[in-house]
């Protein structure tokens, strides 16, 4: 009798498990939606300016990425020249510089960690020369620092540096990553056998889910198949563009390409315009400050791409700006976007995005070759005309105007960006309500 009951309970559990598994692609939506956002503060164009048609759709719903991921990735600085020493020293440096405490918690190994062939059992194996202690031991080390470990594979036959890819090995590789204690997977797009991304990326989602370990799933199909349109059901973030490089031309063009998909980002799934180049030497201080400001405002992953063991004071200052990080990590999770342009080829730009508490993040970005005065009008950022705001400058760390109304202007150096928070004064909107 007792045994029968046990069997029945077992059946029930199996049934529940089955229902659970079949709900894999069912979405949940987080409340509240933006519909009721700041009625008397924002004009009706607000919802057109900040189209949030996919906002809050937790398609993948693995409990991760409620705000964009933060951390470090080996590729932009080290490329293939990595080893376990560098990864450990990076984890140490993230802690000792205070970056870890600010939220940079993923330590992500990119391509080249793996041996060029699988072992006889068909498993991936870490390169014996560069990762002699193995990934499990590295994960333990990184976890011991209170950080998380990310790894890399490819939705194809080989990775871009011609190590074994994971296509048709999704379950085995996901199990292996989970057994090592991996917390994050960047999944690349080389040697993809001409199979469409929509077919190649979901199997790894399901394999990761089946491991039972929460593993952040970062899709990297370079934006080729407009992933914003479908990847919300598949991953926690999706690259929208080709690889960034450490130049002003690359950074600006990628910011623009990524901007197109703003309506599709939200808690649970983010557009990914690629990792940061701040600190790698190819751009000026002002250009890096603009890069970091726009990535933060656009709710991009903040994955540091320089050698954090050896940063200049300026690099550390940019990366550790708490107020800018707070914009990126704001609980509302709406991607800011380009809302107004002026000047030659539209080089004097206003980027803006809603923040929690009826506030706005505003960037004045001067992409012109000369200093320029850039004006954000209330119409372009979606504020009602009579609203008074206080303006806080996040690079100067102070309120620079207590009471701005109808527009706000500032002189911005060439290739620099100013980043502000506009906080509407309660008096001005309760008077209108
Ligand atoms: C590990 O990699 C770093 C960065 O490329 C390099 O400077 C260092 O010599 C390497 N160490 C070993 C033991 O290979
Ligand atoms: C697996 O997917 C289900 C359904 O979306 C989700 O509730 C669960 O948290 C996921 N588990 C993991 C480990 O990602
Ligand atoms: C960097 O990116 C820009 C813009 O996409 C491109 O024109 C340039 O060739 C790239 N440079 C390198 C070194 O890859
Ligand atoms: C540290 O960075 C500087 C450039 O900022 C470079 O010249 C120097 O070689 C680096 N040192 C090490 C040990 O990597």
PDB file of N, CA and C in Angstrom, residues 324-374:
ATOM      1  N   UNK A 324      26.682  56.165 -13.321  1.00  0.00           N
ATOM      2  CA  UNK A 324      26.452  55.697 -14.693  1.00  0.00           C
ATOM      3  C   UNK A 324      26.043  54.223 -14.669  1.00  0.00           C
ATOM      4  N   UNK A 325      26.707  53.448 -13.824  1.00  0.00           N
ATOM      5  CA  UNK A 325      26.338  52.034 -13.668  1.00  0.00           C
ATOM      6  C   UNK A 325      24.874  51.918 -13.208  1.00  0.00           C
ATOM      7  N   UNK A 326      24.476  52.823 -12.318  1.00  0.00           N
ATOM      8  CA  UNK A 326      23.102  52.764 -11.794  1.00  0.00           C
ATOM      9  C   UNK A 326      22.064  52.990 -12.904  1.00  0.00           C
ATOM     10  N   UNK A 327      22.415  53.775 -13.908  1.00  0.00           N
ATOM     11  CA  UNK A 327      21.507  53.949 -15.052  1.00  0.00           C
ATOM     12  C   UNK A 327      21.347  52.634 -15.793  1.00  0.00           C
ATOM     13  N   UNK A 328      22.471  51.975 -16.016  1.00  0.00           N
ATOM     14  CA  UNK A 328      22.450  50.688 -16.711  1.00  0.00           C
ATOM     15  C   UNK A 328      21.650  49.641 -15.931  1.00  0.00           C
ATOM     16  N   UNK A 329      21.783  49.677 -14.625  1.00  0.00           N
ATOM     17  CA  UNK A 329      21.176  48.644 -13.782  1.00  0.00           C
ATOM     18  C   UNK A 329      19.820  49.068 -13.214  1.00  0.00           C
ATOM     19  N   UNK A 330      19.276  50.171 -13.696  1.00  0.00           N
ATOM     20  CA  UNK A 330      17.995  50.661 -13.176  1.00  0.00           C
ATOM     21  C   UNK A 330      16.908  49.583 -13.299  1.00  0.00           C
ATOM     22  N   UNK A 331      16.101  49.474 -12.273  1.00  0.00           N
ATOM     23  CA  UNK A 331      15.128  48.385 -12.222  1.00  0.00           C
ATOM     24  C   UNK A 331      14.075  48.448 -13.333  1.00  0.00           C
ATOM     25  N   UNK A 332      13.845  49.628 -13.893  1.00  0.00           N
ATOM     26  CA  UNK A 332      12.829  49.722 -14.957  1.00  0.00           C
ATOM     27  C   UNK A 332      13.270  48.952 -16.211  1.00  0.00           C
ATOM     28  N   UNK A 333      14.545  48.988 -16.524  1.00  0.00           N
ATOM     29  CA  UNK A 333      15.062  48.164 -17.629  1.00  0.00           C
ATOM     30  C   UNK A 333      14.573  48.542 -19.014  1.00  0.00           C
ATOM     31  N   UNK A 334      14.409  49.826 -19.276  1.00  0.00           N
ATOM     32  CA  UNK A 334      14.012  50.262 -20.622  1.00  0.00           C
ATOM     33  C   UNK A 334      15.251  50.806 -21.342  1.00  0.00           C
ATOM     34  N   UNK A 335      15.497  50.303 -22.544  1.00  0.00           N
ATOM     35  CA  UNK A 335      16.681  50.744 -23.302  1.00  0.00           C
ATOM     36  C   UNK A 335      16.510  52.190 -23.741  1.00  0.00           C
ATOM     37  N   UNK A 336      17.488  53.045 -23.407  1.00  0.00           N
ATOM     38  CA  UNK A 336      17.487  54.408 -23.909  1.00  0.00           C
ATOM     39  C   UNK A 336      17.882  54.425 -25.362  1.00  0.00           C
ATOM     40  N   UNK A 337      17.520  55.521 -26.052  1.00  0.00           N
ATOM     41  CA  UNK A 337      17.781  55.541 -27.496  1.00  0.00           C
ATOM     42  C   UNK A 337      18.028  56.940 -28.016  1.00  0.00           C
ATOM     43  N   UNK A 338      18.431  57.023 -29.282  1.00  0.00           N
ATOM     44  CA  UNK A 338      18.683  58.313 -29.919  1.00  0.00           C
ATOM     45  C   UNK A 338      17.341  58.979 -30.193  1.00  0.00           C
ATOM     46  N   UNK A 339      17.104  60.178 -29.644  1.00  0.00           N
ATOM     47  CA  UNK A 339      15.780  60.792 -29.797  1.00  0.00           C
ATOM     48  C   UNK A 339      15.809  62.080 -30.613  1.00  0.00           C
ATOM     49  N   UNK A 340      16.989  62.663 -30.799  1.00  0.00           N
ATOM     50  CA  UNK A 340      17.026  63.948 -31.500  1.00  0.00           C
ATOM     51  C   UNK A 340      18.435  64.150 -32.061  1.00  0.00           C
ATOM     52  N   UNK A 341      18.515  64.638 -33.317  1.00  0.00           N
ATOM     53  CA  UNK A 341      19.827  64.957 -33.874  1.00  0.00           C
ATOM     54  C   UNK A 341      19.796  66.332 -34.512  1.00  0.00           C
ATOM     55  N   UNK A 342      20.953  66.987 -34.526  1.00  0.00           N
ATOM     56  CA  UNK A 342      21.115  68.281 -35.200  1.00  0.00           C
ATOM     57  C   UNK A 342      22.537  68.321 -35.754  1.00  0.00           C
ATOM     58  N   UNK A 343      22.856  69.381 -36.482  1.00  0.00           N
ATOM     59  CA  UNK A 343      24.236  69.555 -36.965  1.00  0.00           C
ATOM     60  C   UNK A 343      24.526  68.746 -38.217  1.00  0.00           C
ATOM     61  N   UNK A 344      25.776  68.856 -38.674  1.00  0.00           N
ATOM     62  CA  UNK A 344      26.209  68.182 -39.908  1.00  0.00           C
ATOM     63  C   UNK A 344      26.054  66.670 -39.749  1.00  0.00           C
ATOM     64  N   UNK A 345      25.348  66.046 -40.675  1.00  0.00           N
ATOM     65  CA  UNK A 345      25.099  64.595 -40.626  1.00  0.00           C
ATOM     66  C   UNK A 345      24.504  64.154 -39.289  1.00  0.00           C
ATOM     67  N   UNK A 346      23.781  65.055 -38.633  1.00  0.00           N
ATOM     68  CA  UNK A 346      23.159  64.685 -37.363  1.00  0.00           C
ATOM     69  C   UNK A 346      24.160  64.359 -36.276  1.00  0.00           C
ATOM     70  N   UNK A 347      25.280  65.083 -36.261  1.00  0.00           N
ATOM     71  CA  UNK A 347      26.353  64.705 -35.332  1.00  0.00           C
ATOM     72  C   UNK A 347      26.134  65.211 -33.905  1.00  0.00           C
ATOM     73  N   UNK A 348      25.210  66.155 -33.707  1.00  0.00           N
ATOM     74  CA  UNK A 348      24.918  66.646 -32.353  1.00  0.00           C
ATOM     75  C   UNK A 348      23.673  65.903 -31.863  1.00  0.00           C
ATOM     76  N   UNK A 349      23.878  64.963 -30.959  1.00  0.00           N
ATOM     77  CA  UNK A 349      22.814  63.999 -30.676  1.00  0.00           C
ATOM     78  C   UNK A 349      22.325  64.027 -29.231  1.00  0.00           C
ATOM     79  N   UNK A 350      21.010  63.776 -29.081  1.00  0.00           N
ATOM     80  CA  UNK A 350      20.421  63.575 -27.758  1.00  0.00           C
ATOM     81  C   UNK A 350      19.955  62.123 -27.687  1.00  0.00           C
ATOM     82  N   UNK A 351      20.443  61.412 -26.687  1.00  0.00           N
ATOM     83  CA  UNK A 351      19.978  60.048 -26.412  1.00  0.00           C
ATOM     84  C   UNK A 351      19.258  60.095 -25.071  1.00  0.00           C
ATOM     85  N   UNK A 352      18.170  59.343 -24.952  1.00  0.00           N
ATOM     86  CA  UNK A 352      17.383  59.429 -23.718  1.00  0.00           C
ATOM     87  C   UNK A 352      16.679  58.123 -23.416  1.00  0.00           C
ATOM     88  N   UNK A 353      16.376  57.934 -22.148  1.00  0.00           N
ATOM     89  CA  UNK A 353      15.626  56.741 -21.767  1.00  0.00           C
ATOM     90  C   UNK A 353      14.955  56.931 -20.422  1.00  0.00           C
ATOM     91  N   UNK A 354      13.783  56.312 -20.236  1.00  0.00           N
ATOM     92  CA  UNK A 354      13.088  56.409 -18.952  1.00  0.00           C
ATOM     93  C   UNK A 354      13.812  55.610 -17.866  1.00  0.00           C
ATOM     94  N   UNK A 355      13.766  56.122 -16.655  1.00  0.00           N
ATOM     95  CA  UNK A 355      14.298  55.416 -15.486  1.00  0.00           C
ATOM     96  C   UNK A 355      13.178  55.257 -14.468  1.00  0.00           C
ATOM     97  N   UNK A 356      13.392  54.386 -13.509  1.00  0.00           N
ATOM     98  CA  UNK A 356      12.415  54.243 -12.432  1.00  0.00           C
ATOM     99  C   UNK A 356      12.203  55.588 -11.747  1.00  0.00           C
ATOM    100  N   UNK A 357      11.067  55.747 -11.102  1.00  0.00           N
ATOM    101  CA  UNK A 357      10.790  56.970 -10.346  1.00  0.00           C
ATOM    102  C   UNK A 357      10.512  58.166 -11.233  1.00  0.00           C
ATOM    103  N   UNK A 358       9.962  57.945 -12.417  1.00  0.00           N
ATOM    104  CA  UNK A 358       9.602  59.031 -13.343  1.00  0.00           C
ATOM    105  C   UNK A 358      10.786  59.895 -13.755  1.00  0.00           C
ATOM    106  N   UNK A 359      11.979  59.328 -13.667  1.00  0.00           N
ATOM    107  CA  UNK A 359      13.163  60.102 -14.074  1.00  0.00           C
ATOM    108  C   UNK A 359      13.563  59.740 -15.503  1.00  0.00           C
ATOM    109  N   UNK A 360      14.409  60.557 -16.083  1.00  0.00           N
ATOM    110  CA  UNK A 360      14.947  60.268 -17.412  1.00  0.00           C
ATOM    111  C   UNK A 360      16.472  60.286 -17.358  1.00  0.00           C
ATOM    112  N   UNK A 361      17.088  59.404 -18.133  1.00  0.00           N
ATOM    113  CA  UNK A 361      18.534  59.490 -18.370  1.00  0.00           C
ATOM    114  C   UNK A 361      18.694  60.210 -19.705  1.00  0.00           C
ATOM    115  N   UNK A 362      19.546  61.218 -19.736  1.00  0.00           N
ATOM    116  CA  UNK A 362      19.732  62.016 -20.954  1.00  0.00           C
ATOM    117  C   UNK A 362      21.224  62.101 -21.257  1.00  0.00           C
ATOM    118  N   UNK A 363      21.599  61.743 -22.489  1.00  0.00           N
ATOM    119  CA  UNK A 363      22.992  61.934 -22.912  1.00  0.00           C
ATOM    120  C   UNK A 363      23.022  62.971 -24.027  1.00  0.00           C
ATOM    121  N   UNK A 364      23.917  63.919 -23.902  1.00  0.00           N
ATOM    122  CA  UNK A 364      24.180  64.854 -25.001  1.00  0.00           C
ATOM    123  C   UNK A 364      25.505  64.390 -25.589  1.00  0.00           C
ATOM    124  N   UNK A 365      25.447  63.874 -26.826  1.00  0.00           N
ATOM    125  CA  UNK A 365      26.621  63.216 -27.418  1.00  0.00           C
ATOM    126  C   UNK A 365      27.064  64.005 -28.639  1.00  0.00           C
ATOM    127  N   UNK A 366      28.255  64.561 -28.541  1.00  0.00           N
ATOM    128  CA  UNK A 366      28.796  65.356 -29.643  1.00  0.00           C
ATOM    129  C   UNK A 366      29.695  64.494 -30.518  1.00  0.00           C
ATOM    130  N   UNK A 367      29.158  64.068 -31.647  1.00  0.00           N
ATOM    131  CA  UNK A 367      29.932  63.247 -32.585  1.00  0.00           C
ATOM    132  C   UNK A 367      30.520  64.108 -33.706  1.00  0.00           C
ATOM    133  N   UNK A 368      30.378  65.459 -33.555  1.00  0.00           N
ATOM    134  CA  UNK A 368      30.922  66.385 -34.555  1.00  0.00           C
ATOM    135  C   UNK A 368      32.426  66.555 -34.312  1.00  0.00           C
ATOM    136  N   UNK A 369      33.095  67.171 -35.289  1.00  0.00           N
ATOM    137  CA  UNK A 369      34.542  67.351 -35.152  1.00  0.00           C
ATOM    138  C   UNK A 369      34.902  68.596 -34.349  1.00  0.00           C
ATOM    139  N   UNK A 370      33.891  69.402 -33.978  1.00  0.00           N
ATOM    140  CA  UNK A 370      34.164  70.594 -33.158  1.00  0.00           C
ATOM    141  C   UNK A 370      33.240  70.622 -31.940  1.00  0.00           C
ATOM    142  N   UNK A 371      33.634  71.429 -30.971  1.00  0.00           N
ATOM    143  CA  UNK A 371      32.778  71.635 -29.802  1.00  0.00           C
ATOM    144  C   UNK A 371      31.390  72.104 -30.272  1.00  0.00           C
ATOM    145  N   UNK A 372      30.339  71.701 -29.563  1.00  0.00           N
ATOM    146  CA  UNK A 372      28.985  72.069 -29.994  1.00  0.00           C
ATOM    147  C   UNK A 372      28.089  72.270 -28.780  1.00  0.00           C
ATOM    148  N   UNK A 373      27.096  73.153 -28.951  1.00  0.00           N
ATOM    149  CA  UNK A 373      26.068  73.288 -27.929  1.00  0.00           C
ATOM    150  C   UNK A 373      24.901  72.402 -28.351  1.00  0.00           C
ATOM    151  N   UNK A 374      24.551  71.484 -27.479  1.00  0.00           N
ATOM    152  CA  UNK A 374      23.481  70.528 -27.809  1.00  0.00           C
ATOM    153  C   UNK A 374      22.299  70.790 -26.882  1.00  0.00           C
TER     154      UNK A 374
END
